[in-house]
PDB file of C-alpha atoms and ligand atoms in Angstrom:
ATOM      1  CA  MET X   1       0.209  -0.125   0.171  1.00 68.00           C
ATOM      2  CA  LYS X   2       0.661   3.785  -0.509  1.00 83.00           C
ATOM      3  CA  ARG X   3       3.629   5.448   2.297  1.00 91.00           C
ATOM      4  CA  PHE X   4       1.693   6.520   5.400  1.00 96.00           C
ATOM      5  CA  ALA X   5       2.988   8.222   8.407  1.00 97.00           C
ATOM      6  CA  ILE X   6       1.581   8.537  12.005  1.00 98.00           C
ATOM      7  CA  ALA X   7       2.812  11.705  14.466  1.00 98.00           C
ATOM      8  CA  VAL X   8       2.294  11.585  17.792  1.00 98.00           C
ATOM      9  CA  ASP X   9       3.339  14.393  20.085  1.00 98.00           C
ATOM     10  CA  GLY X  10       3.445  15.225  23.689  1.00 97.00           C
ATOM     11  CA  PRO X  11       5.364  16.195  26.370  1.00 96.00           C
ATOM     12  CA  ALA X  12       8.260  14.658  28.493  1.00 90.00           C
ATOM     13  CA  GLY X  13       7.133  11.433  30.140  1.00 89.00           C
ATOM     14  CA  SER X  14       3.869  10.790  28.227  1.00 92.00           C
ATOM     15  CA  GLY X  15       4.888   7.367  27.191  1.00 91.00           C
ATOM     16  CA  LYS X  16       5.502   8.664  23.493  1.00 93.00           C
ATOM     17  CA  SER X  17       8.545   6.705  22.767  1.00 92.00           C
ATOM     18  CA  THR X  18       7.559   3.106  24.136  1.00 93.00           C
ATOM     19  CA  VAL X  19       4.086   3.651  22.489  1.00 96.00           C
ATOM     20  CA  ALA X  20       5.054   4.415  19.216  1.00 96.00           C
ATOM     21  CA  LYS X  21       7.430   1.934  19.406  1.00 95.00           C
ATOM     22  CA  ALA X  22       5.585  -0.660  19.967  1.00 95.00           C
ATOM     23  CA  VAL X  23       2.852   0.766  17.651  1.00 96.00           C
ATOM     24  CA  ALA X  24       5.492   0.456  14.303  1.00 96.00           C
ATOM     25  CA  LYS X  25       6.569  -2.772  15.712  1.00 94.00           C
ATOM     26  CA  ARG X  26       2.480  -4.115  15.234  1.00 94.00           C
ATOM     27  CA  LEU X  27       2.264  -2.685  11.750  1.00 94.00           C
ATOM     28  CA  GLY X  28       5.452  -3.348  10.709  1.00 93.00           C
ATOM     29  CA  ILE X  29       6.923  -0.070   9.864  1.00 94.00           C
ATOM     30  CA  ILE X  30      10.499   2.049  11.424  1.00 95.00           C
ATOM     31  CA  TYR X  31      10.022   3.892  14.419  1.00 96.00           C
ATOM     32  CA  VAL X  32      11.398   7.630  14.408  1.00 96.00           C
ATOM     33  CA  ASP X  33      13.000   9.078  17.564  1.00 96.00           C
ATOM     34  CA  THR X  34      13.125  12.803  16.881  1.00 97.00           C
ATOM     35  CA  GLY X  35      14.133  13.465  20.341  1.00 96.00           C
ATOM     36  CA  ALA X  36      17.007  11.306  20.362  1.00 97.00           C
ATOM     37  CA  MET X  37      18.449  13.934  17.446  1.00 97.00           C
ATOM     38  CA  TYR X  38      18.146  16.283  19.613  1.00 97.00           C
ATOM     39  CA  ARG X  39      19.877  14.544  22.101  1.00 97.00           C
ATOM     40  CA  GLY X  40      22.099  13.787  19.694  1.00 98.00           C
ATOM     41  CA  VAL X  41      23.118  17.365  19.198  1.00 98.00           C
ATOM     42  CA  ALA X  42      23.333  18.546  22.685  1.00 98.00           C
ATOM     43  CA  TYR X  43      25.509  15.529  22.986  1.00 98.00           C
ATOM     44  CA  ASN X  44      27.825  16.601  21.033  1.00 97.00           C
ATOM     45  CA  CYS X  45      28.027  19.840  22.373  1.00 97.00           C
ATOM     46  CA  ILE X  46      28.876  18.727  25.593  1.00 97.00           C
ATOM     47  CA  GLN X  47      31.400  16.493  24.692  1.00 96.00           C
ATOM     48  CA  LYS X  48      32.943  19.513  22.627  1.00 95.00           C
ATOM     49  CA  GLY X  49      32.446  22.036  26.184  1.00 96.00           C
ATOM     50  CA  VAL X  50      30.007  23.911  24.139  1.00 97.00           C
ATOM     51  CA  ASN X  51      26.748  25.661  25.860  1.00 97.00           C
ATOM     52  CA  CYS X  52      23.840  24.239  24.901  1.00 97.00           C
ATOM     53  CA  SER X  53      22.374  27.543  25.184  1.00 95.00           C
ATOM     54  CA  ASP X  54      25.002  29.059  23.250  1.00 96.00           C
ATOM     55  CA  GLU X  55      23.553  30.078  19.857  1.00 95.00           C
ATOM     56  CA  LYS X  56      26.735  31.176  17.525  1.00 95.00           C
ATOM     57  CA  ALA X  57      28.699  28.032  19.348  1.00 96.00           C
ATOM     58  CA  VAL X  58      26.200  25.713  19.115  1.00 96.00           C
ATOM     59  CA  LEU X  59      25.878  26.780  14.885  1.00 95.00           C
ATOM     60  CA  ALA X  60      29.319  26.145  14.541  1.00 93.00           C
ATOM     61  CA  LEU X  61      29.143  23.129  15.418  1.00 93.00           C
ATOM     62  CA  LEU X  62      25.967  21.837  13.894  1.00 92.00           C
ATOM     63  CA  ASP X  63      27.827  22.689  10.315  1.00 87.00           C
ATOM     64  CA  GLY X  64      30.445  20.109  11.065  1.00 88.00           C
ATOM     65  CA  ILE X  65      27.758  17.256  12.429  1.00 92.00           C
ATOM     66  CA  HIS X  66      28.213  14.227  11.038  1.00 93.00           C
ATOM     67  CA  LEU X  67      24.579  12.293  12.875  1.00 94.00           C
ATOM     68  CA  GLU X  68      23.212   9.209  11.607  1.00 94.00           C
ATOM     69  CA  ILE X  69      19.884   7.606  12.271  1.00 94.00           C
ATOM     70  CA  LEU X  70      19.916   3.468  11.927  1.00 93.00           C
ATOM     71  CA  PRO X  71      16.078   2.365  12.420  1.00 87.00           C
ATOM     72  CA  THR X  72      16.702  -2.047  13.579  1.00 82.00           C
ATOM     73  CA  GLU X  73      14.789  -4.292  14.706  1.00 74.00           C
ATOM     74  CA  GLU X  74      15.065  -3.644  18.514  1.00 76.00           C
ATOM     75  CA  GLY X  75      14.320   0.444  17.991  1.00 83.00           C
ATOM     76  CA  GLN X  76      16.801   3.030  16.241  1.00 93.00           C
ATOM     77  CA  LYS X  77      20.155   3.597  16.692  1.00 96.00           C
ATOM     78  CA  ILE X  78      21.924   7.069  16.667  1.00 97.00           C
ATOM     79  CA  PHE X  79      25.239   7.372  15.550  1.00 97.00           C
ATOM     80  CA  LEU X  80      27.542  10.304  16.028  1.00 96.00           C
ATOM     81  CA  GLU X  81      30.789  10.045  13.678  1.00 94.00           C
ATOM     82  CA  ASN X  82      30.371   6.860  13.253  1.00 94.00           C
ATOM     83  CA  GLN X  83      30.239   6.396  17.323  1.00 96.00           C
ATOM     84  CA  ASP X  84      26.834   4.354  19.044  1.00 96.00           C
ATOM     85  CA  ILE X  85      25.790   6.701  21.287  1.00 97.00           C
ATOM     86  CA  THR X  86      22.599   5.394  21.779  1.00 96.00           C
ATOM     87  CA  GLU X  87      22.366   4.411  25.241  1.00 93.00           C
ATOM     88  CA  LYS X  88      24.630   7.738  25.984  1.00 94.00           C
ATOM     89  CA  ILE X  89      22.276  10.174  25.102  1.00 95.00           C
ATOM     90  CA  ARG X  90      19.962   8.627  27.748  1.00 89.00           C
ATOM     91  CA  THR X  91      20.420  10.784  30.663  1.00 86.00           C
ATOM     92  CA  GLN X  92      18.267  13.784  32.405  1.00 83.00           C
ATOM     93  CA  LYS X  93      21.399  16.284  30.988  1.00 90.00           C
ATOM     94  CA  ILE X  94      21.128  15.409  28.308  1.00 94.00           C
ATOM     95  CA  GLY X  95      17.528  15.823  28.176  1.00 90.00           C
ATOM     96  CA  GLN X  96      18.002  18.872  29.399  1.00 91.00           C
ATOM     97  CA  GLY X  97      20.821  20.256  26.895  1.00 95.00           C
ATOM     98  CA  ALA X  98      18.440  18.448  24.300  1.00 96.00           C
ATOM     99  CA  SER X  99      15.524  21.192  25.089  1.00 93.00           C
ATOM    100  CA  GLU X 100      17.959  24.101  25.083  1.00 95.00           C
ATOM    101  CA  VAL X 101      19.420  23.702  21.337  1.00 97.00           C
ATOM    102  CA  ALA X 102      15.999  22.710  20.435  1.00 95.00           C
ATOM    103  CA  VAL X 103      15.546  26.106  20.545  1.00 95.00           C
ATOM    104  CA  ILE X 104      17.389  27.281  18.242  1.00 96.00           C
ATOM    105  CA  GLN X 105      15.698  27.847  14.456  1.00 95.00           C
ATOM    106  CA  SER X 106      18.668  26.598  12.109  1.00 94.00           C
ATOM    107  CA  VAL X 107      18.887  23.259  14.409  1.00 96.00           C
ATOM    108  CA  ARG X 108      15.447  22.517  14.151  1.00 96.00           C
ATOM    109  CA  GLN X 109      15.759  23.121  10.161  1.00 95.00           C
ATOM    110  CA  LYS X 110      18.332  20.875   9.910  1.00 95.00           C
ATOM    111  CA  LEU X 111      16.750  17.941  11.924  1.00 96.00           C
ATOM    112  CA  GLY X 112      13.776  18.587  10.552  1.00 97.00           C
ATOM    113  CA  ASP X 113      15.092  18.014   7.279  1.00 96.00           C
ATOM    114  CA  MET X 114      16.346  14.916   7.944  1.00 95.00           C
ATOM    115  CA  GLN X 115      13.033  13.723   9.548  1.00 97.00           C
ATOM    116  CA  ARG X 116      11.394  14.809   6.512  1.00 97.00           C
ATOM    117  CA  ALA X 117      13.812  12.742   4.502  1.00 96.00           C
ATOM    118  CA  MET X 118      13.291   9.692   6.348  1.00 95.00           C
ATOM    119  CA  ALA X 119       9.596   9.747   5.949  1.00 96.00           C
ATOM    120  CA  ARG X 120       9.528  10.078   1.897  1.00 96.00           C
ATOM    121  CA  LYS X 121      11.517   6.582   1.930  1.00 94.00           C
ATOM    122  CA  ASN X 122       9.037   4.957   4.627  1.00 93.00           C
ATOM    123  CA  SER X 123       6.284   4.259   6.509  1.00 95.00           C
ATOM    124  CA  VAL X 124       6.824   6.105   9.274  1.00 96.00           C
ATOM    125  CA  VAL X 125       5.508   6.169  13.145  1.00 97.00           C
ATOM    126  CA  MET X 126       7.888   9.417  14.098  1.00 97.00           C
ATOM    127  CA  ASP X 127       7.511  10.865  17.706  1.00 97.00           C
ATOM    128  CA  GLY X 128       8.411  14.038  18.473  1.00 97.00           C
ATOM    129  CA  ARG X 129       6.990  17.743  19.456  1.00 96.00           C
ATOM    130  CA  ASP X 130       6.210  19.286  16.149  1.00 97.00           C
ATOM    131  CA  ILE X 131       5.604  16.434  14.111  1.00 98.00           C
ATOM    132  CA  GLY X 132       1.333  16.875  13.554  1.00 98.00           C
ATOM    133  CA  THR X 133       2.448  20.700  13.388  1.00 97.00           C
ATOM    134  CA  TYR X 134       5.508  21.140  11.785  1.00 96.00           C
ATOM    135  CA  VAL X 135       7.866  18.549  10.075  1.00 98.00           C
ATOM    136  CA  LEU X 136       4.378  15.785   8.656  1.00 98.00           C
ATOM    137  CA  PRO X 137       1.383  18.446   8.800  1.00 98.00           C
ATOM    138  CA  GLN X 138       0.175  16.015   6.390  1.00 97.00           C
ATOM    139  CA  ALA X 139       0.608  12.970   8.398  1.00 98.00           C
ATOM    140  CA  GLU X 140      -2.147  10.145   8.400  1.00 97.00           C
ATOM    141  CA  VAL X 141      -2.077  10.022  11.930  1.00 98.00           C
ATOM    142  CA  LYS X 142      -2.020  12.295  14.317  1.00 98.00           C
ATOM    143  CA  ILE X 143      -1.806  11.980  18.234  1.00 98.00           C
ATOM    144  CA  TYR X 144      -1.136  14.203  21.026  1.00 98.00           C
ATOM    145  CA  MET X 145      -0.214  11.907  23.949  1.00 98.00           C
ATOM    146  CA  ASP X 146      -0.609  13.553  27.497  1.00 97.00           C
ATOM    147  CA  ALA X 147      -0.415  13.055  31.319  1.00 96.00           C
ATOM    148  CA  GLY X 148      -0.660  14.370  35.032  1.00 96.00           C
ATOM    149  CA  VAL X 149       2.799  16.200  35.747  1.00 97.00           C
ATOM    150  CA  ASP X 150       3.139  13.679  38.797  1.00 97.00           C
ATOM    151  CA  GLU X 151       1.963  10.549  36.303  1.00 95.00           C
ATOM    152  CA  ARG X 152       4.922  11.816  34.652  1.00 96.00           C
ATOM    153  CA  THR X 153       7.468  12.341  37.244  1.00 96.00           C
ATOM    154  CA  MET X 154       7.006   8.648  38.700  1.00 95.00           C
ATOM    155  CA  ARG X 155       7.929   7.193  35.158  1.00 92.00           C
ATOM    156  CA  ARG X 156      10.665   9.073  34.760  1.00 90.00           C
ATOM    157  CA  MET X 157      11.804   8.394  38.213  1.00 92.00           C
ATOM    158  CA  GLY X 158      11.065   4.625  37.088  1.00 92.00           C
ATOM    159  CA  GLU X 159      13.536   4.385  34.151  1.00 87.00           C
ATOM    160  CA  LEU X 160      15.992   7.019  36.312  1.00 86.00           C
ATOM    161  CA  LYS X 161      15.638   3.934  38.964  1.00 91.00           C
ATOM    162  CA  ALA X 162      16.029   1.085  36.246  1.00 89.00           C
ATOM    163  CA  LYS X 163      19.461   1.999  35.516  1.00 83.00           C
ATOM    164  CA  GLY X 164      20.807   2.135  38.917  1.00 87.00           C
ATOM    165  CA  GLU X 165      20.107   5.848  39.449  1.00 85.00           C
ATOM    166  CA  LYS X 166      18.530   7.612  42.497  1.00 90.00           C
ATOM    167  CA  PRO X 167      15.827   9.924  41.726  1.00 90.00           C
ATOM    168  CA  GLU X 168      14.146  12.461  44.020  1.00 95.00           C
ATOM    169  CA  PHE X 169      10.922  12.893  43.705  1.00 96.00           C
ATOM    170  CA  GLU X 170      10.753  17.097  43.559  1.00 97.00           C
ATOM    171  CA  ALA X 171      13.648  17.278  41.457  1.00 94.00           C
ATOM    172  CA  VAL X 172      12.491  15.288  39.111  1.00 93.00           C
ATOM    173  CA  ARG X 173       9.143  17.225  38.965  1.00 96.00           C
ATOM    174  CA  LYS X 174      11.328  20.242  38.371  1.00 95.00           C
ATOM    175  CA  GLU X 175      12.936  19.356  36.115  1.00 92.00           C
ATOM    176  CA  ILE X 176       9.836  17.860  33.693  1.00 93.00           C
ATOM    177  CA  ILE X 177       8.127  21.574  34.952  1.00 95.00           C
ATOM    178  CA  GLN X 178      11.625  23.117  33.180  1.00 92.00           C
ATOM    179  CA  ARG X 179      11.204  21.125  30.071  1.00 90.00           C
ATOM    180  CA  ASP X 180       7.478  21.613  29.462  1.00 94.00           C
ATOM    181  CA  ASP X 181       7.793  25.297  29.563  1.00 94.00           C
ATOM    182  CA  ASN X 182      11.364  25.266  27.175  1.00 90.00           C
ATOM    183  CA  ASP X 183       9.430  23.054  25.005  1.00 93.00           C
ATOM    184  CA  MET X 184       5.952  24.898  25.036  1.00 96.00           C
ATOM    185  CA  ASN X 185       6.888  28.600  24.982  1.00 95.00           C
ATOM    186  CA  ARG X 186       9.788  28.596  22.818  1.00 93.00           C
ATOM    187  CA  GLN X 187       9.375  30.575  19.493  1.00 92.00           C
ATOM    188  CA  HIS X 188      10.289  28.204  17.095  1.00 92.00           C
ATOM    189  CA  ASN X 189       8.188  25.156  16.489  1.00 93.00           C
ATOM    190  CA  PRO X 190       6.792  24.587  20.252  1.00 95.00           C
ATOM    191  CA  LEU X 191       5.225  21.503  21.333  1.00 96.00           C
ATOM    192  CA  ARG X 192       1.360  22.353  20.377  1.00 96.00           C
ATOM    193  CA  LYS X 193      -1.362  19.908  19.243  1.00 97.00           C
ATOM    194  CA  ALA X 194      -2.780  20.046  16.236  1.00 98.00           C
ATOM    195  CA  PRO X 195      -6.265  20.506  15.747  1.00 97.00           C
ATOM    196  CA  ASP X 196      -6.418  17.466  13.788  1.00 97.00           C
ATOM    197  CA  ALA X 197      -4.667  15.353  16.329  1.00 98.00           C
ATOM    198  CA  VAL X 198      -6.442  13.026  18.767  1.00 98.00           C
ATOM    199  CA  TYR X 199      -5.827  13.813  22.237  1.00 98.00           C
ATOM    200  CA  ILE X 200      -4.923  11.256  24.310  1.00 97.00           C
ATOM    201  CA  ASP X 201      -4.509  11.641  28.100  1.00 96.00           C
ATOM    202  CA  THR X 202      -2.512   8.099  29.309  1.00 95.00           C
ATOM    203  CA  THR X 203      -2.731   9.081  32.913  1.00 94.00           C
ATOM    204  CA  ARG X 204      -4.286   5.904  33.947  1.00 92.00           C
ATOM    205  CA  MET X 205      -4.052   4.194  31.003  1.00 94.00           C
ATOM    206  CA  THR X 206      -1.382   0.677  30.626  1.00 94.00           C
ATOM    207  CA  ILE X 207       0.710   1.180  27.822  1.00 94.00           C
ATOM    208  CA  GLU X 208      -1.028  -1.845  26.012  1.00 96.00           C
ATOM    209  CA  ASP X 209      -4.244   0.450  26.148  1.00 97.00           C
ATOM    210  CA  VAL X 210      -3.188   3.033  24.657  1.00 97.00           C
ATOM    211  CA  VAL X 211      -1.178   0.632  21.707  1.00 98.00           C
ATOM    212  CA  GLU X 212      -4.295  -0.433  21.342  1.00 97.00           C
ATOM    213  CA  LYS X 213      -6.380   2.699  20.865  1.00 97.00           C
ATOM    214  CA  ILE X 214      -3.517   4.249  18.332  1.00 98.00           C
ATOM    215  CA  LEU X 215      -3.766   0.880  15.940  1.00 97.00           C
ATOM    216  CA  THR X 216      -8.013   1.419  16.415  1.00 96.00           C
ATOM    217  CA  ILE X 217      -7.338   5.322  15.151  1.00 96.00           C
ATOM    218  CA  VAL X 218      -4.869   4.016  12.935  1.00 96.00           C
ATOM    219  CA  GLN X 219      -7.838   1.353  11.180  1.00 94.00           C
ATOM    220  CA  GLU X 220     -10.446   3.440  11.139  1.00 93.00           C
ATOM    221  CA  LYS X 221      -7.991   6.372   9.278  1.00 91.00           C
ATOM    222  CA  LEU X 222      -6.538   3.519   7.108  1.00 90.00           C
ATOM    223  CA  GLY X 223      -9.055   0.884   6.794  1.00 83.00           C
ATOM    224  CA  GLU X 224      -6.310  -0.955   4.643  1.00 64.00           C
ATOM    225  CA  VAL X 225      -3.616  -1.792   7.340  1.00 67.00           C
ATOM    226  CA  ARG X 226      -3.656  -4.786   9.003  1.00 58.00           C
ATOM    227  CA  VAL X 227      -2.493  -5.031  12.383  1.00 51.00           C
TER     228      VAL X 227
HETATM  229  O1   DC T   1      11.119  13.379  23.710  1.00 63.52           O
HETATM  230  P1   DC T   1      12.885  13.617  24.275  1.00 63.52           P
HETATM  231  O2   DC T   1      12.736  13.501  25.772  1.00 63.52           O
HETATM  232  O3   DC T   1      13.513  12.776  23.712  1.00 63.52           O
HETATM  233  O4   DC T   1      13.548  15.067  23.467  1.00 63.52           O
HETATM  234  C1   DC T   1      14.403  16.024  23.851  1.00 63.52           C
HETATM  235  C2   DC T   1      14.104  17.220  23.750  1.00 63.52           C
HETATM  236  O5   DC T   1      14.133  17.720  22.420  1.00 63.52           O
HETATM  237  C3   DC T   1      12.631  17.799  23.983  1.00 63.52           C
HETATM  238  O6   DC T   1      12.836  17.962  25.697  1.00 63.52           O
HETATM  239  C4   DC T   1      12.732  18.901  22.756  1.00 63.52           C
HETATM  240  C5   DC T   1      13.405  18.615  21.876  1.00 63.52           C
HETATM  241  N1   DC T   1      12.583  18.027  20.881  1.00 63.52           N
HETATM  242  C6   DC T   1      12.222  18.355  20.029  1.00 63.52           C
HETATM  243  O7   DC T   1      12.248  20.062  20.182  1.00 63.52           O
HETATM  244  N2   DC T   1      11.516  18.912  18.965  1.00 63.52           N
HETATM  245  C7   DC T   1      11.519  17.274  18.556  1.00 63.52           C
HETATM  246  N3   DC T   1      10.553  16.682  17.684  1.00 63.52           N
HETATM  247  C8   DC T   1      12.021  16.321  19.481  1.00 63.52           C
HETATM  248  C9   DC T   1      12.594  16.858  20.908  1.00 63.52           C
END
């Protein structure tokens, strides 16, 4: 069948990536985690001692950056200068840095172009903050996932604990609120629900429930996809 795109947007900790990955697996299509690309840029900056909010310095680095995204059976892998950084970018510090570099318009343009190129070649489930509004406004299915701030804090704490860290509720909650503020109030392509996106509040839903709900929406919109 014709290529199609499913755009999944929402704030940090809304469960987007877990759900989007599962939906892609069920449909046998590619999952693209766009947040990992912003994290890759932030990782490069931090490694080179560049402040993620210093626009001039970030742009100087961006020119020569060699980021590669490789969809695999287990999910997406990301490479910086041929080095696999998939796991290294999953820290609070890199997440915060990603939110800072994401304010810069040229960073958004460059990564947005890479994301569009991937969707031109494959059917994708793409998650991020501006996929339904800016990167793929023509996506056949658009989802906006949300959850209460306490619930998102608990989920993020669970991830950090699983990695052997000892997070504190108030500190993690504060970081999530700050990231929401950064992502929703920046000038270029802020996090917004696209007018034609389906809003899903996942606060009291299991991952499986959200996946099933999205698959039902996909089936309604694109009848011929077998799931
Ligand atoms: O989804 P994440 O936590 O990995 O994203 C990290 C940051 O990257 C997020 O706080 C804002 C930015 N981002 C963005 O601005 N646009 C996207 N499409 C994806 C992520």
